CSV table of C-alpha atoms in Angstrom, one decimal:
chain,number,residue,atom,x,y,z
A,212,UNK,CA,17.6,-1.4,3.8
A,213,UNK,CA,14.4,-3.1,4.8
A,214,UNK,CA,11.0,-1.8,3.6
A,215,UNK,CA,8.1,-2.8,5.9
A,216,UNK,CA,4.7,-2.5,4.1
A,217,UNK,CA,1.3,-2.2,5.8
A,218,UNK,CA,-2.0,-1.6,4.2
A,219,UNK,CA,-4.5,0.5,6.1
A,220,UNK,CA,-7.1,-1.3,8.2
A,221,UNK,CA,-10.6,-2.1,7.0
A,222,UNK,CA,-12.7,0.9,6.1
A,223,UNK,CA,-16.4,1.6,5.7
A,224,UNK,CA,-16.0,1.8,1.9
A,225,UNK,CA,-14.3,-1.6,1.9
A,226,UNK,CA,-17.3,-3.1,3.7
A,227,UNK,CA,-19.7,-1.5,1.2
A,228,UNK,CA,-17.6,-2.6,-1.8
A,229,UNK,CA,-17.0,1.0,-3.0
A,230,UNK,CA,-14.2,2.4,-5.0
A,231,UNK,CA,-12.3,4.7,-2.6
A,232,UNK,CA,-9.1,6.0,-4.1
A,233,UNK,CA,-8.7,9.6,-2.9
A,234,UNK,CA,-12.0,9.7,-1.0
A,235,UNK,CA,-11.9,9.8,2.8
A,236,UNK,CA,-13.5,6.8,4.5
A,237,UNK,CA,-13.1,6.0,8.1
A,238,UNK,CA,-11.6,2.8,9.6
A,239,UNK,CA,-14.2,0.4,11.0
A,240,UNK,CA,-13.8,-1.0,14.5
A,241,UNK,CA,-12.3,-4.1,12.9
A,242,UNK,CA,-9.9,-1.8,10.9
A,243,UNK,CA,-8.8,-0.2,14.2
A,244,UNK,CA,-8.2,-3.6,15.7
A,245,UNK,CA,-6.2,-4.6,12.7
A,246,UNK,CA,-3.9,-1.6,12.9
A,247,UNK,CA,-3.4,-2.1,16.6
A,248,UNK,CA,-2.6,-5.8,16.0
A,249,UNK,CA,0.0,-4.9,13.4
A,250,UNK,CA,1.6,-2.4,15.8
A,251,UNK,CA,1.9,-5.2,18.3
A,252,UNK,CA,3.4,-7.5,15.7
A,253,UNK,CA,6.0,-5.0,14.7
A,254,UNK,CA,6.7,-3.5,18.1
A,255,UNK,CA,10.3,-4.7,18.1
A,256,UNK,CA,11.3,-3.4,14.7
A,257,UNK,CA,13.6,-0.3,15.1
A,258,UNK,CA,12.0,1.9,12.5
A,259,UNK,CA,14.2,4.8,11.3
A,260,UNK,CA,11.4,6.5,9.2
A,261,UNK,CA,7.7,6.1,8.7
A,262,UNK,CA,6.0,7.3,5.5
A,263,UNK,CA,2.3,7.2,5.0
A,264,UNK,CA,-0.2,8.4,2.4
A,265,UNK,CA,-2.0,11.7,2.9
A,266,UNK,CA,-5.4,9.9,3.2
A,267,UNK,CA,-7.0,9.7,6.6
A,268,UNK,CA,-7.3,5.9,6.7
A,269,UNK,CA,-3.6,5.4,6.2
A,270,UNK,CA,-2.6,8.2,8.7
A,271,UNK,CA,-5.0,6.7,11.3
A,272,UNK,CA,-3.5,3.2,10.8
A,273,UNK,CA,0.1,4.6,11.0
A,274,UNK,CA,-0.7,6.4,14.3
A,275,UNK,CA,-2.2,3.3,15.8
A,276,UNK,CA,0.9,1.3,14.8
A,277,UNK,CA,3.2,3.9,16.4
A,278,UNK,CA,1.1,4.5,19.4
A,279,UNK,CA,3.8,3.3,21.8
A,280,UNK,CA,6.7,5.0,20.1
A,281,UNK,CA,8.1,8.5,20.0
A,282,UNK,CA,8.0,8.5,16.2
A,283,UNK,CA,5.7,10.5,14.0
A,284,UNK,CA,4.7,9.4,10.4
A,285,UNK,CA,5.7,11.7,7.5
A,286,UNK,CA,3.0,12.3,5.0
A,287,UNK,CA,4.0,11.3,1.5
A,288,UNK,CA,1.3,11.9,-1.2
A,289,UNK,CA,3.2,9.6,-3.6
A,290,UNK,CA,1.8,6.8,-1.4
A,291,UNK,CA,-1.8,7.9,-2.1
A,292,UNK,CA,-4.1,5.3,-3.7
A,293,UNK,CA,-5.1,5.7,-7.4
A,294,UNK,CA,-7.7,8.4,-7.9
A,295,UNK,CA,-10.9,7.0,-9.4
A,296,UNK,CA,-12.5,10.4,-10.4
A,297,UNK,CA,-16.2,10.2,-10.9
A,298,UNK,CA,-16.2,6.6,-9.8
A,299,UNK,CA,-15.1,7.5,-6.2
A,300,UNK,CA,-17.4,6.0,-3.6
A,301,UNK,CA,-19.5,4.2,-6.2
A,302,UNK,CA,-20.2,0.5,-6.4
A,303,UNK,CA,-19.5,-1.3,-9.6
A,304,UNK,CA,-23.2,-2.0,-10.1
A,305,UNK,CA,-23.8,1.7,-10.1
A,306,UNK,CA,-21.1,2.3,-12.7
A,307,UNK,CA,-22.5,-0.4,-15.0
A,308,UNK,CA,-25.6,1.8,-15.2
A,309,UNK,CA,-24.3,5.3,-14.9
A,310,UNK,CA,-21.1,5.2,-16.9
A,311,UNK,CA,-21.5,1.9,-18.7
A,312,UNK,CA,-19.4,2.4,-21.8
A,313,UNK,CA,-16.2,3.8,-20.1
A,314,UNK,CA,-16.5,1.4,-17.2
A,315,UNK,CA,-16.7,-1.6,-19.5
A,316,UNK,CA,-13.8,-0.2,-21.5
A,317,UNK,CA,-11.7,0.2,-18.3
A,318,UNK,CA,-12.5,-3.3,-17.1
A,319,UNK,CA,-11.3,-4.7,-20.5
A,320,UNK,CA,-8.2,-2.5,-20.7
A,321,UNK,CA,-7.4,-1.1,-17.2
A,322,UNK,CA,-3.8,-0.3,-18.1
A,323,UNK,CA,-4.8,2.2,-20.8
A,324,UNK,CA,-8.4,3.4,-20.2
A,325,UNK,CA,-8.7,6.2,-17.7
A,326,UNK,CA,-11.6,6.3,-15.1
A,327,UNK,CA,-13.9,9.2,-15.9
A,328,UNK,CA,-12.1,12.4,-14.6
A,329,UNK,CA,-9.7,10.1,-12.7
A,330,UNK,CA,-6.1,9.0,-12.7
A,331,UNK,CA,-5.1,6.5,-15.4
A,332,UNK,CA,-2.9,3.5,-14.6
A,333,UNK,CA,0.0,5.0,-16.6
A,334,UNK,CA,0.0,8.1,-14.4
A,335,UNK,CA,-0.4,6.1,-11.3
A,336,UNK,CA,2.6,3.9,-12.3
A,337,UNK,CA,4.7,7.0,-12.9
A,338,UNK,CA,3.9,8.2,-9.4
A,339,UNK,CA,5.0,4.8,-7.9
A,340,UNK,CA,8.3,5.1,-9.9
A,341,UNK,CA,8.7,8.6,-8.3
A,342,UNK,CA,8.2,6.9,-4.9
A,343,UNK,CA,10.9,4.4,-5.6
A,344,UNK,CA,13.3,7.3,-6.5
A,345,UNK,CA,12.4,8.9,-3.2
A,346,UNK,CA,13.2,5.8,-1.3
A,347,UNK,CA,16.5,5.5,-3.1
A,348,UNK,CA,17.6,8.8,-1.5
A,349,UNK,CA,17.0,7.4,2.0
A,350,UNK,CA,20.3,5.5,2.1
A,351,UNK,CA,20.9,6.1,5.8
A,352,UNK,CA,17.7,4.4,6.9
A,353,UNK,CA,17.9,0.7,7.8
A,354,UNK,CA,14.1,0.2,8.5
A,355,UNK,CA,11.4,2.2,6.8
A,356,UNK,CA,7.7,1.6,7.4
A,357,UNK,CA,5.3,2.4,4.5
A,358,UNK,CA,1.6,2.7,5.4
A,359,UNK,CA,-0.4,2.9,2.2
A,360,UNK,CA,-3.0,1.2,0.0
A,361,UNK,CA,-3.6,-2.0,-1.9
A,362,UNK,CA,-2.8,-0.6,-5.4
A,363,UNK,CA,0.3,1.3,-4.3
A,364,UNK,CA,1.9,-1.5,-2.3
A,365,UNK,CA,1.2,-4.2,-4.9
A,366,UNK,CA,2.7,-2.1,-7.7
A,367,UNK,CA,5.7,-1.1,-5.5
A,368,UNK,CA,6.6,-4.7,-4.8
A,369,UNK,CA,6.3,-5.6,-8.5
A,370,UNK,CA,8.5,-2.7,-9.7
A,371,UNK,CA,11.1,-3.1,-6.9
A,372,UNK,CA,11.4,-6.7,-8.1
A,373,UNK,CA,11.8,-5.5,-11.7
A,374,UNK,CA,8.6,-7.1,-12.8
A,375,UNK,CA,6.2,-5.5,-15.3
A,376,UNK,CA,3.6,-3.2,-13.8
A,377,UNK,CA,0.8,-5.6,-14.7
A,378,UNK,CA,2.4,-8.1,-12.3
A,379,UNK,CA,0.9,-6.1,-9.3
A,380,UNK,CA,-2.0,-8.6,-9.2
A,381,UNK,CA,0.5,-11.3,-8.1
A,382,UNK,CA,0.9,-9.4,-4.8
A,383,UNK,CA,-2.5,-9.0,-3.0
A,384,UNK,CA,-1.9,-7.0,0.2
A,385,UNK,CA,-4.2,-8.0,3.0
A,386,UNK,CA,-5.3,-5.8,5.9
A,387,UNK,CA,-4.1,-6.6,9.4
A,388,UNK,CA,-0.8,-8.0,8.1
A,389,UNK,CA,2.7,-6.8,7.3
A,390,UNK,CA,5.1,-7.5,4.4
A,391,UNK,CA,8.8,-6.8,4.1
A,392,UNK,CA,11.3,-6.4,1.3
A,393,UNK,CA,15.0,-6.1,1.7
A,394,UNK,CA,17.0,-4.0,-0.7
A,395,UNK,CA,20.6,-4.9,-1.6
A,396,UNK,CA,22.9,-3.1,-4.0
A,397,UNK,CA,21.7,-4.8,-7.1
A,398,UNK,CA,18.4,-6.5,-6.2
A,399,UNK,CA,15.4,-6.7,-3.9
A,400,UNK,CA,14.2,-9.8,-2.0
A,401,UNK,CA,10.6,-10.2,-0.9
A,402,UNK,CA,11.2,-11.6,2.6
A,403,UNK,CA,7.5,-12.1,3.6
A,404,UNK,CA,4.1,-11.3,2.3
A,405,UNK,CA,0.9,-10.8,4.5
A,406,UNK,CA,2.6,-12.0,7.7
A,407,UNK,CA,0.6,-12.1,10.9
A,408,UNK,CA,3.2,-13.3,13.3
A,409,UNK,CA,5.2,-11.0,15.6
A,410,UNK,CA,8.5,-10.0,14.1
A,411,UNK,CA,11.5,-11.3,16.1
A,412,UNK,CA,15.2,-10.5,15.4
A,413,UNK,CA,16.8,-13.7,14.3
A,414,UNK,CA,19.0,-14.9,11.4
A,415,UNK,CA,16.0,-15.3,9.1
A,416,UNK,CA,15.4,-11.6,9.2
A,417,UNK,CA,19.0,-10.4,9.0
A,418,UNK,CA,21.9,-10.8,6.6
């Protein structure tokens, strides 16, 4: 099984530097171009299934990628980004004034401190583990496209490779690119990260 990972295109919140976990924020013109470009890069991949988060920016990205295909994305809330609660659509400078104590505590211990009225990293990690269990039931699929978010995809890679959850920072997922992992019976191989070249079927991509 091959898992093809794509982060949504650039959004208005990305440009403004705002925390946008569960908040809706539209793709910018650049974000739309990024999604279209990834669709062109992956046009020859025979996807069996496409899962995307329930958030609009991911669904818009998925639809642009699949524009030339008769294949609809399936909404999977487990792919949603971490929920930042009261910090949603706020800049870190605002939080340093408005919620200084908890924000400082979170920055110092992000694995255990919970954003005010938000989703803690432990709960978020559990959700990603549930996503992995969901993927393990899709044994008949050879190529699955996942359209999601920075946090989800980074943590997914780390956990599939049996690394500690804190290792997610080793895998920064860029917009306008694609990554791919291949699952075997007993291990997972990261084939490529943040690739911007068109995929072509050749021995490098197959086993």
